[in-house]
XYZ file of C-alpha atoms in Angstrom:
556
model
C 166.370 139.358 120.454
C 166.569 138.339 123.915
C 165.988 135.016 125.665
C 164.234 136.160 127.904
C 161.079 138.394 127.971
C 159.034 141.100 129.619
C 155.290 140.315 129.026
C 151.843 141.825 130.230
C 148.610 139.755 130.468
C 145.155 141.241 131.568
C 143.543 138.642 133.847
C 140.625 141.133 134.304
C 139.823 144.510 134.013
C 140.811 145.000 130.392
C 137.515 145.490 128.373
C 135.405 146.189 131.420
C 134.950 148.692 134.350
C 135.800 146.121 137.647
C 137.671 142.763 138.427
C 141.245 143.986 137.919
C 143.657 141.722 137.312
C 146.726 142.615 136.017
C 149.592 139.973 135.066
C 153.087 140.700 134.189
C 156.035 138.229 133.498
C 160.162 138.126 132.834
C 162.038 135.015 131.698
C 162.271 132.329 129.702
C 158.891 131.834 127.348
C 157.095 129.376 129.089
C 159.458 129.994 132.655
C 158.788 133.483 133.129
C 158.222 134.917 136.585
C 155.119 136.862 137.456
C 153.671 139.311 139.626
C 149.547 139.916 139.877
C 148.466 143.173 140.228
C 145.148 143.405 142.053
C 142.540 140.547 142.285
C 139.327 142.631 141.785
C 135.800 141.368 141.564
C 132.627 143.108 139.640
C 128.941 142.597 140.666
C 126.259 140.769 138.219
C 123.135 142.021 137.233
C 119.488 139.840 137.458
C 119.357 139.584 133.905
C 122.415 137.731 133.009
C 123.393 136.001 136.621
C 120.420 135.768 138.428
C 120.995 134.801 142.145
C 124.888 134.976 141.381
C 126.557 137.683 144.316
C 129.087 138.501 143.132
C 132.120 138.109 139.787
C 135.540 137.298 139.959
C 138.198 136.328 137.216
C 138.490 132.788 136.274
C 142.467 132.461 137.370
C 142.781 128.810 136.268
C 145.743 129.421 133.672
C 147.389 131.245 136.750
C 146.810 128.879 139.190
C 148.229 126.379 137.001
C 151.667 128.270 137.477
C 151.391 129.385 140.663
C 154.454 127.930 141.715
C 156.014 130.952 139.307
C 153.744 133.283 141.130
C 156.112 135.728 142.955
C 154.307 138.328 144.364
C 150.650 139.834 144.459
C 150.284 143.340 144.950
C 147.352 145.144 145.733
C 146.881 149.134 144.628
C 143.929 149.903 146.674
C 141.078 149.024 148.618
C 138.061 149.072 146.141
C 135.965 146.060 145.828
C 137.516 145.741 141.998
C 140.789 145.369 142.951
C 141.017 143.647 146.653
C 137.794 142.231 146.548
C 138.499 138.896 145.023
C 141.675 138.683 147.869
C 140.091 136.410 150.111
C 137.804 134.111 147.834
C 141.428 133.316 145.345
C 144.092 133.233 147.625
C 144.486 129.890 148.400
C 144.454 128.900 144.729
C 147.259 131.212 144.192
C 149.287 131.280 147.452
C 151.601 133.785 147.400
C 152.091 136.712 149.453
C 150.309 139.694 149.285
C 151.567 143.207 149.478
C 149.723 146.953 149.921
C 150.020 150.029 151.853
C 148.802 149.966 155.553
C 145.004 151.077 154.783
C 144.998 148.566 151.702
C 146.659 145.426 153.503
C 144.116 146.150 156.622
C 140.978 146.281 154.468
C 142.902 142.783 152.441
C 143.511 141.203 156.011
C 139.351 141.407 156.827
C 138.871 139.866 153.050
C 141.350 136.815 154.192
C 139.696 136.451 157.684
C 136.423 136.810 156.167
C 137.448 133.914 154.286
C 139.519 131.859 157.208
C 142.680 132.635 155.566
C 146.252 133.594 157.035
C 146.104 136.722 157.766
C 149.670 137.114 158.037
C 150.241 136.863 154.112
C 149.546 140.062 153.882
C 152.632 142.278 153.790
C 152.032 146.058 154.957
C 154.734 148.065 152.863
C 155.505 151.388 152.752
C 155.471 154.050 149.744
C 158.017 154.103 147.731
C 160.003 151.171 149.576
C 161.032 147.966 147.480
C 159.393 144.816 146.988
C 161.655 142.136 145.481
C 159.611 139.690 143.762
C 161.503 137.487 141.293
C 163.049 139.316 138.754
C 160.829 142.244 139.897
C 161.492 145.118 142.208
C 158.253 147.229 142.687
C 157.591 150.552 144.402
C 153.977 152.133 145.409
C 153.967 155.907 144.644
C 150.743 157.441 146.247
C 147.798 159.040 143.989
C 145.149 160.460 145.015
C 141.912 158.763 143.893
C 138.184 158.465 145.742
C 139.753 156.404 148.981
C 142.811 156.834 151.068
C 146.159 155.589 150.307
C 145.661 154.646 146.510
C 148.741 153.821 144.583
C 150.685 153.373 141.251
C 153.446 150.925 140.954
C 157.005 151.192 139.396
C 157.995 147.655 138.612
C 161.348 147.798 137.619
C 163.036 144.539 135.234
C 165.693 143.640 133.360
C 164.080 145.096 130.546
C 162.827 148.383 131.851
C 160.732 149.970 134.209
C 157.436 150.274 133.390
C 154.803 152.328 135.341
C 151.253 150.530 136.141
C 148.654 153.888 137.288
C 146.361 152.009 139.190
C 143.284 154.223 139.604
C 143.860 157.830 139.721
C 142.909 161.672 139.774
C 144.460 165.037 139.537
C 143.119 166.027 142.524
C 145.628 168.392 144.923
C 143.148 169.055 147.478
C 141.109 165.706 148.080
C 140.124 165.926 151.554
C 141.153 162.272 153.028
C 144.112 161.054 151.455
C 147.586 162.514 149.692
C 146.983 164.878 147.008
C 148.203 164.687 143.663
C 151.960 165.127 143.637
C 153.051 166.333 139.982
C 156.631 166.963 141.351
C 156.953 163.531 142.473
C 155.292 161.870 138.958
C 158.011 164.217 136.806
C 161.014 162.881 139.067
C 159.717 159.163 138.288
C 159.060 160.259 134.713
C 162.885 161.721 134.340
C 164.498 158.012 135.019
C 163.096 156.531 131.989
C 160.239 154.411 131.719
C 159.345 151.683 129.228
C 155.755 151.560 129.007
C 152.624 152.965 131.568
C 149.457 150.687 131.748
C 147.489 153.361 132.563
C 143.750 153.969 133.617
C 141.264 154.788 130.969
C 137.781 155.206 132.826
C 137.262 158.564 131.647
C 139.191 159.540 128.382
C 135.802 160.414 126.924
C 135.612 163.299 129.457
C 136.855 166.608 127.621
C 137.123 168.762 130.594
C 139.286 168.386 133.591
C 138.690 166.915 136.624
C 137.642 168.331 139.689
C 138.322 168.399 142.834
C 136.715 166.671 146.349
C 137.281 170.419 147.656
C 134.574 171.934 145.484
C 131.883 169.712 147.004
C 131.334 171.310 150.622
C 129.689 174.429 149.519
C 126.656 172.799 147.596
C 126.481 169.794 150.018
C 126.692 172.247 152.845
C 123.780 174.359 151.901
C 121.458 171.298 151.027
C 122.115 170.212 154.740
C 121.516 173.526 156.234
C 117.886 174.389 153.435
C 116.847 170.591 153.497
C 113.234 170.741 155.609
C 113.270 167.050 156.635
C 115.647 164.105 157.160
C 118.595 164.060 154.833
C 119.280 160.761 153.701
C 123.088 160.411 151.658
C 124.315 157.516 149.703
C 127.918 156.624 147.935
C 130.821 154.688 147.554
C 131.076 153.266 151.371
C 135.143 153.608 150.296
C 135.023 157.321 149.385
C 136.097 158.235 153.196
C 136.334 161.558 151.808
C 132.788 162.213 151.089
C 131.653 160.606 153.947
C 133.843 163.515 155.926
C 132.423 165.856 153.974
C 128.836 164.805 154.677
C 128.938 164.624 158.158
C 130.705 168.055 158.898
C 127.748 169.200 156.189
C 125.743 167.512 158.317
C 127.223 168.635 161.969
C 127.645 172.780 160.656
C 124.044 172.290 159.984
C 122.892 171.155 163.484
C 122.077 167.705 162.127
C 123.379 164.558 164.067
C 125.276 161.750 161.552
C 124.037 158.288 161.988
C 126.011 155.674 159.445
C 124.273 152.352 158.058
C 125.632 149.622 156.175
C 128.650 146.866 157.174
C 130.501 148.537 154.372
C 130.775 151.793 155.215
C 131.075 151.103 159.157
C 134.268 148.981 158.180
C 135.985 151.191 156.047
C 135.475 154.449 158.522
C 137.085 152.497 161.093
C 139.622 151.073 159.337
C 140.614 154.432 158.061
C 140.124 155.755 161.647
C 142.193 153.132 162.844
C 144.944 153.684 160.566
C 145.100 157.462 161.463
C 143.603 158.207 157.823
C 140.169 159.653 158.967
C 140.877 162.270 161.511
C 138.185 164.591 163.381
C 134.907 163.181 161.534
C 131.796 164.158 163.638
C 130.285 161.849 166.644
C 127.693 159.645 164.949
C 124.623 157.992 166.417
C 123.319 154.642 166.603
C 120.285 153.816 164.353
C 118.216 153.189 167.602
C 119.165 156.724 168.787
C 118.782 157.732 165.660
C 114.884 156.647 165.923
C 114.266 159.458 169.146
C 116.242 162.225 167.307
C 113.992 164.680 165.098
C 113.688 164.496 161.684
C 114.981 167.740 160.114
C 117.796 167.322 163.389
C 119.130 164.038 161.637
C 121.672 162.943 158.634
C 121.722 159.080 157.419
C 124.741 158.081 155.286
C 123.840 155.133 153.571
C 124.982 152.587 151.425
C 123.506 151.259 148.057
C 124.307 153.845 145.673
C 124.571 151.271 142.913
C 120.967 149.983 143.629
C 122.167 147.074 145.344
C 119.183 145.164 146.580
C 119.885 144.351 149.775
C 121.703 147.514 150.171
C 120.107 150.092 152.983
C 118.886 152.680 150.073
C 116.786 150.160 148.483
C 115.471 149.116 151.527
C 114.760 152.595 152.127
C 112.998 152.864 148.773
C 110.748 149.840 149.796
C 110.103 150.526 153.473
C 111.710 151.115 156.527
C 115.824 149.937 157.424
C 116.644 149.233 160.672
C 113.390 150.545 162.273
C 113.899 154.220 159.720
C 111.688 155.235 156.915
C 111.152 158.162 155.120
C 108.658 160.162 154.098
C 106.972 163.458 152.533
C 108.875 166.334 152.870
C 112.214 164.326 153.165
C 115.300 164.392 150.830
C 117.431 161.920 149.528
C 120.987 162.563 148.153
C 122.918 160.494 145.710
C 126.482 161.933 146.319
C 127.607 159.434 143.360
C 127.680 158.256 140.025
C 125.397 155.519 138.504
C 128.259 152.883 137.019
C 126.988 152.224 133.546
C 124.615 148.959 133.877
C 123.214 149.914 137.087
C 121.095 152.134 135.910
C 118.258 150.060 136.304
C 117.958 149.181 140.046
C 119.250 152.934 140.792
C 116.003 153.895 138.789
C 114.190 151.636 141.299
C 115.055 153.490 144.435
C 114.382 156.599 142.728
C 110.744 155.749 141.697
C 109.977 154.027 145.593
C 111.305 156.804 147.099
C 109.213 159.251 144.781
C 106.329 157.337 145.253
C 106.658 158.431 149.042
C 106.939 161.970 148.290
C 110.590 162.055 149.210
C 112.551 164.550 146.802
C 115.477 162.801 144.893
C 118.704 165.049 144.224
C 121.186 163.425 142.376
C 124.846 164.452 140.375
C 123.189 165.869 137.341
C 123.769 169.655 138.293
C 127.320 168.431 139.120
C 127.453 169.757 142.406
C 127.594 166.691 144.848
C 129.756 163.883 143.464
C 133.542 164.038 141.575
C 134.865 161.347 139.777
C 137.827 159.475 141.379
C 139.527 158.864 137.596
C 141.236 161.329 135.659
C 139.550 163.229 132.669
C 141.276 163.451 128.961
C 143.371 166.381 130.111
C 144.555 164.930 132.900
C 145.681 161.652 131.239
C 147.810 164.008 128.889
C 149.264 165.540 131.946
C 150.031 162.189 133.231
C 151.841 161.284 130.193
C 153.642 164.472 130.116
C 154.638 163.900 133.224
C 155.883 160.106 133.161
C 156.474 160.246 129.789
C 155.829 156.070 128.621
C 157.877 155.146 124.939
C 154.499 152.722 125.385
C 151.388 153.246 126.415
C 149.040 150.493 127.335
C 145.325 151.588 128.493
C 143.948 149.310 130.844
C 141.189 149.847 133.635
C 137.844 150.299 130.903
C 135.523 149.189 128.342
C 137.073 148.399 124.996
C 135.928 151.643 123.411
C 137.519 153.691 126.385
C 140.652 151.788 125.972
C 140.344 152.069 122.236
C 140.189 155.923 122.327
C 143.296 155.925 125.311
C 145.310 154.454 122.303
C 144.327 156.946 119.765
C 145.042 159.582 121.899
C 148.615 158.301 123.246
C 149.216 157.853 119.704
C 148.197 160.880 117.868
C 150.911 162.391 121.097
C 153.671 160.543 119.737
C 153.395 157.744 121.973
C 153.315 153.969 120.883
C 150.125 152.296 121.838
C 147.832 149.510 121.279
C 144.786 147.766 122.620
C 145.585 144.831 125.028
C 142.436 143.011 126.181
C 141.851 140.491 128.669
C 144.014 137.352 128.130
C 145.962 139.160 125.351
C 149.734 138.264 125.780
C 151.589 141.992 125.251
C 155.340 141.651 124.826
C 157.372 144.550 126.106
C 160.713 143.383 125.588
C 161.485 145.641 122.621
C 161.175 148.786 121.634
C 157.749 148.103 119.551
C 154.800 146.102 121.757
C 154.254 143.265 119.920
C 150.678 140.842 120.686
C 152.314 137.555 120.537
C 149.611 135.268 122.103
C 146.375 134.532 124.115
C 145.654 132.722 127.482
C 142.093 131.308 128.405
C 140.208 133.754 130.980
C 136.861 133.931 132.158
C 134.750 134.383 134.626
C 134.074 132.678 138.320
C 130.794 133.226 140.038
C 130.893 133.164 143.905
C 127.217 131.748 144.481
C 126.224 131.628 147.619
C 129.284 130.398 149.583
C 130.758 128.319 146.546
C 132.889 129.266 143.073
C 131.285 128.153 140.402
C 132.310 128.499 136.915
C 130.648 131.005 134.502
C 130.201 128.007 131.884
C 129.374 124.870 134.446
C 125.373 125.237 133.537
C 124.223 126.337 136.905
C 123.459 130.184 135.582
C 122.757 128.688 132.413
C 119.871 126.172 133.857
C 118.598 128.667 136.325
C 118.140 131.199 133.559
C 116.069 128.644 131.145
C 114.078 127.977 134.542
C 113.099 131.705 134.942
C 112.221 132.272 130.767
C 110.016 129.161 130.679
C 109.769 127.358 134.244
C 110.054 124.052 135.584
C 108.420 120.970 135.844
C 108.977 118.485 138.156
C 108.038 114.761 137.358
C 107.891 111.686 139.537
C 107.013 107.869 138.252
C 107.368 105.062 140.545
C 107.588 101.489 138.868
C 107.949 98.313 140.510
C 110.376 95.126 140.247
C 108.677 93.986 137.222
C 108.996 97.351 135.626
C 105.219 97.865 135.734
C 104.123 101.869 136.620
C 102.209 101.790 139.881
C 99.640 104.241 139.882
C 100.221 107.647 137.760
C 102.509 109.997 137.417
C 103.085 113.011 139.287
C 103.907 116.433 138.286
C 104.363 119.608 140.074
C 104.778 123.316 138.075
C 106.616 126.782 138.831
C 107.214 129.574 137.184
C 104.114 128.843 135.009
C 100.692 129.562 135.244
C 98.621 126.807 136.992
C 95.742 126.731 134.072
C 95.574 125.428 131.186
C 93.303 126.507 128.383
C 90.144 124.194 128.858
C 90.349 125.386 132.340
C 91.563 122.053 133.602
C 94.955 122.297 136.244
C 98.105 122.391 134.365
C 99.503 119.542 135.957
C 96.892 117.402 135.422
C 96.636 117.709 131.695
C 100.462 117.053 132.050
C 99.676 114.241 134.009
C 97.145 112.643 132.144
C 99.372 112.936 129.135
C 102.405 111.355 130.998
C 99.891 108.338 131.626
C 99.033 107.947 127.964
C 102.597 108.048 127.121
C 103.306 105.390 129.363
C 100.208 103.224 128.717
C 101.747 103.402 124.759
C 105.311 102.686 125.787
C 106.824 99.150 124.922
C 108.973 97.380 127.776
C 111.954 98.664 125.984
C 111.319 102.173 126.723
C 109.899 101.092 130.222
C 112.876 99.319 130.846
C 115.706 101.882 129.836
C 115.513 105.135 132.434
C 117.109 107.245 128.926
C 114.188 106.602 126.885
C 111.797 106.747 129.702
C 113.209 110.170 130.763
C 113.615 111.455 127.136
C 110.091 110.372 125.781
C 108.032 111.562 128.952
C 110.520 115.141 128.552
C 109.249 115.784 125.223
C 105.466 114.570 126.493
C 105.917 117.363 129.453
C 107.502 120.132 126.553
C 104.859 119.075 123.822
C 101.702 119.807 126.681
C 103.297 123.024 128.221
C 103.896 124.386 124.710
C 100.511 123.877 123.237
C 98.987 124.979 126.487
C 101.058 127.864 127.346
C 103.381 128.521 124.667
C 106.020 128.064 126.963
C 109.336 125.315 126.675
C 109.966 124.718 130.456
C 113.253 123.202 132.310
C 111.996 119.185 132.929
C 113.204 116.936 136.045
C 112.066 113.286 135.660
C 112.136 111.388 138.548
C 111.814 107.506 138.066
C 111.916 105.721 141.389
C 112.197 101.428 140.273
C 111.376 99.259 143.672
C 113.421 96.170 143.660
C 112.571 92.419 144.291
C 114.205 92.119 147.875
């Protein structure tokens, strides 16, 4: 066996749809080399990280070993792979590479973030990156946003293929199409092992194309009696093409809302990506244009709160509101978990009379991830000795690796922090590396087991009270204690305010209490805790969050 060896470590992204993060290594154990592929992050739901905006992976192992960090390369521009760019790069420091529309969407992330802007490396497709003992290549795919790429990364072991996100789409509207020719010619020089996407192995039937979408949205622009309001993926520049010149054929005028989706049309205008896509119209001159004369394209397809579709749903965005007789498109699919808020905007909107259309005649969304057929046409095509599913859930990668296997392939399930080695012929799990998750809430990183979630979670399931004693120098209490409530209901059952039962309890407590509780703040805070817990529980049946507050004056 070798000295030295080729390993793969999922950092993210392996076990879950979102917050890619891809690791590979050559060299010595315990001095290999590595490369990150992607820094993704995935959105959190107001059940399990309430007020959190947004996930990213917990990269402390990495950034332990930065200084053996080579390279980070980016495939493309969706929020779960180049999303995390800005928030992690200074704790990883090293440059950053992607194709032009990629590195422009990665340099807003850094300057969003007041990083350099200039470690971002624009490279070409198909030109080499040396990184270390690396030398890595972006082949194009085509995929639901421009310029998407797989990687060769060719070692001294092998080259091994990494998908990135893909489709077998030869006609996608924005973007290259899918280039079998091109896959076969990398698939003839040998390669080692493909970590390949597994979003939709459960799908039987093959994928479809972007192409087969401008018929049906076309005719529900031109029969549509009111507005037309769209929503998707602010990335899928595609579809946003497609809805306009719907929209335009159809005598309506386009009018775009949302930072997202503004950005990413003029990036990929900017780029020379997006080519003749209709004039659009401001949302104020949207407001004197008539209503069956006008298309909004909005975003929020996910339900996101703050999102223009949900403020739709509730009211009016940007001065705009719909109404009876309107219809609103979701030109998307609802990403499993999301289902909830999506439901939301569907019942507001219904409530208003609008009339909801959404995917589930198939006619106005395509997935931008290959179906079960065409992941065996990808592996005919590259054909992997190994192949390692990545980019799902556990049971899609689980199912990726039954099917690779049952086509003669060797394969095995690699979650997150799972230490793969590839050296050999046979993939071997050899170890396992702490990850996590890092919350970005409000403008700080938190971690996902520091307590804050935690606490703010026990605060919303049984509230929070909020206690204040003053004593003086003698360590006497002056006057009584003080409590304030939230998140419970103000009345107690005798009818008497909640707080003042809590209070009045407090004072007992502290009328009882020898001087060596009065002296000690721990056994002052503890005792009048389980007072405050004791009162709340009998009252309301509820075990609330306490904050004691002693304030001691001193002699001087």
């Amino acid at each position: 066996m070798s000295a030295e060896r080729l390993i793969y470590v999922p950092l993210g992204g392996a076990g879950e749809v979102g917050m890619n993060a891809y690791l590979y290594g050559y060299g010595p154990k315990g001095r290999e080399r590595f490369i990150l592929v992607d820094l993704g992050i995935t959105f959190p739901d107001m059940g399990g990280q309430p007020g959190v905006d947004v996930i990213l992976p917990d990269l402390t192992w990495l950034e332990e070993r930065r200084d053996r960090l080579d390279a980070i390369f980016i495939t493309h521009a969706h929020e779960d792979h180049v999303g995390a760019v800005g928030q992690m790069w200074d704790r990883l420091q090293a440059p950053v590479y992607a194709r032009d529309f990629t590195a422009r969407i990665a340099k807003l992330k850094m300057q969003d973030q007041g990083q350099d802007i200039a470690q971002v490396k624009t490279v070409g497709k198909m030109e080499p990156v040396q990184a270390g003992p690396f030398s890595v290549q972006f082949f194009p795919v085509a995929h639901s946003l421009p310029e998407a790429s797989g990687m060769i990364i060719d070692t001294p072991a092998g080259r091994l293929v990494h998908s990135g996100d893909f489709k077998a789409d030869t006609t996608p509207g924005v973007g290259e199409p899918h280039d079998p020719a091109m896959l076969a010619e990398i698939g003839r020089s040998g390669v080692k092992a493909m970590m390949c996407d597994s979003t939709n192995v459960m799908n039987k039937q093959a994928g479809r194309s972007e192409a087969t979408l401008a018929g049906p949205i076309a005719d529900l622009m031109r029969d549509a009696r009111g507005m037309v309001v769209a929503t998707t993926f602010a990335s899928n520049v595609a579809r946003l093409k497609t809805l306009a010149v719907a929209a335009q054929e159809a005598g309506r005028s386009v009018c775009l809302m949302g930072r997202a989706m503004l950005r990413m049309t003029q990036v990929a205008t900017e780029s020379g990506i997006l080519k003749d896509f209709p004039a659009t119209v401001s949302p104020e001159q949207a407001k004197d244009i008539p209503r069956e004369n006008l298309l909004l394209i909005v975003t929020g397809s996910q339900g996101e709160r703050r999102a223009a579709s949900a403020q739709l749903a509730r009211g009016t965005y940007m001065g705009l509101h719909m109404r009876e007789g309107d219809t609103f498109l979701f030109s998307s699919m609802t990403i499993p978990g999301n289902e909830r808020e999506v439901g939301r905007i569907v019942n507001g909107l219904s409530e208003m009379g609008v009339d909801v259309i959404d995917n589930s005649e198939r006619l106005y969304h395509v997935s931008g991830h290959a179906n079960r057929p065409d992941l065996e046409a990808m592996q005919d095509l590259i054909q992997p000795a190994i192949l390692v599913p990545m980019h799902g859930e556990h049971r899609m990668m689980r199912e990726h690796a039954k099917l690779a296997i049952g086509r003669g392939m060797r394969s095995l399930v690699v979650s997150n922090g799972s230490v793969l080695d590839l050296t050999d012929d046979v993939p071997v799990l050899v170890d396992e590396i702490p990850t996590g998750r890092t919350y970005l809430d409000g403008s700080r990183l938190i971690g996902a087991m520091d307590g804050i979630v935690r606490d703010r979670i026990r605060m919303a399931i049984g509230g929070h009270v909020f206690v204040t004693v003053i004593m003086d120098e003698a360590d006497e209490v002056l006057g009584d204690p003080w409590a304030e409530i939230a998140g419970l209901r103000p009345v107690a059952k005798g009818g008497q305010a909640l707080n003042e039962v809590i209070e009045d309890e407090l004072s007992d407590f502290l009328n009882r209490a020898s001087r060596k509780v009065l002296t000690d703040d721990d056994k002052l805070n503890d005792g009048m805790r389980r007072v405050v817990r004791q009162v709340v529980m009998e009252e309301l049946g509820k075990k609330p969050e306490v904050t004691i507050v002693v304030s001691r004056l001193s002699a001087e």
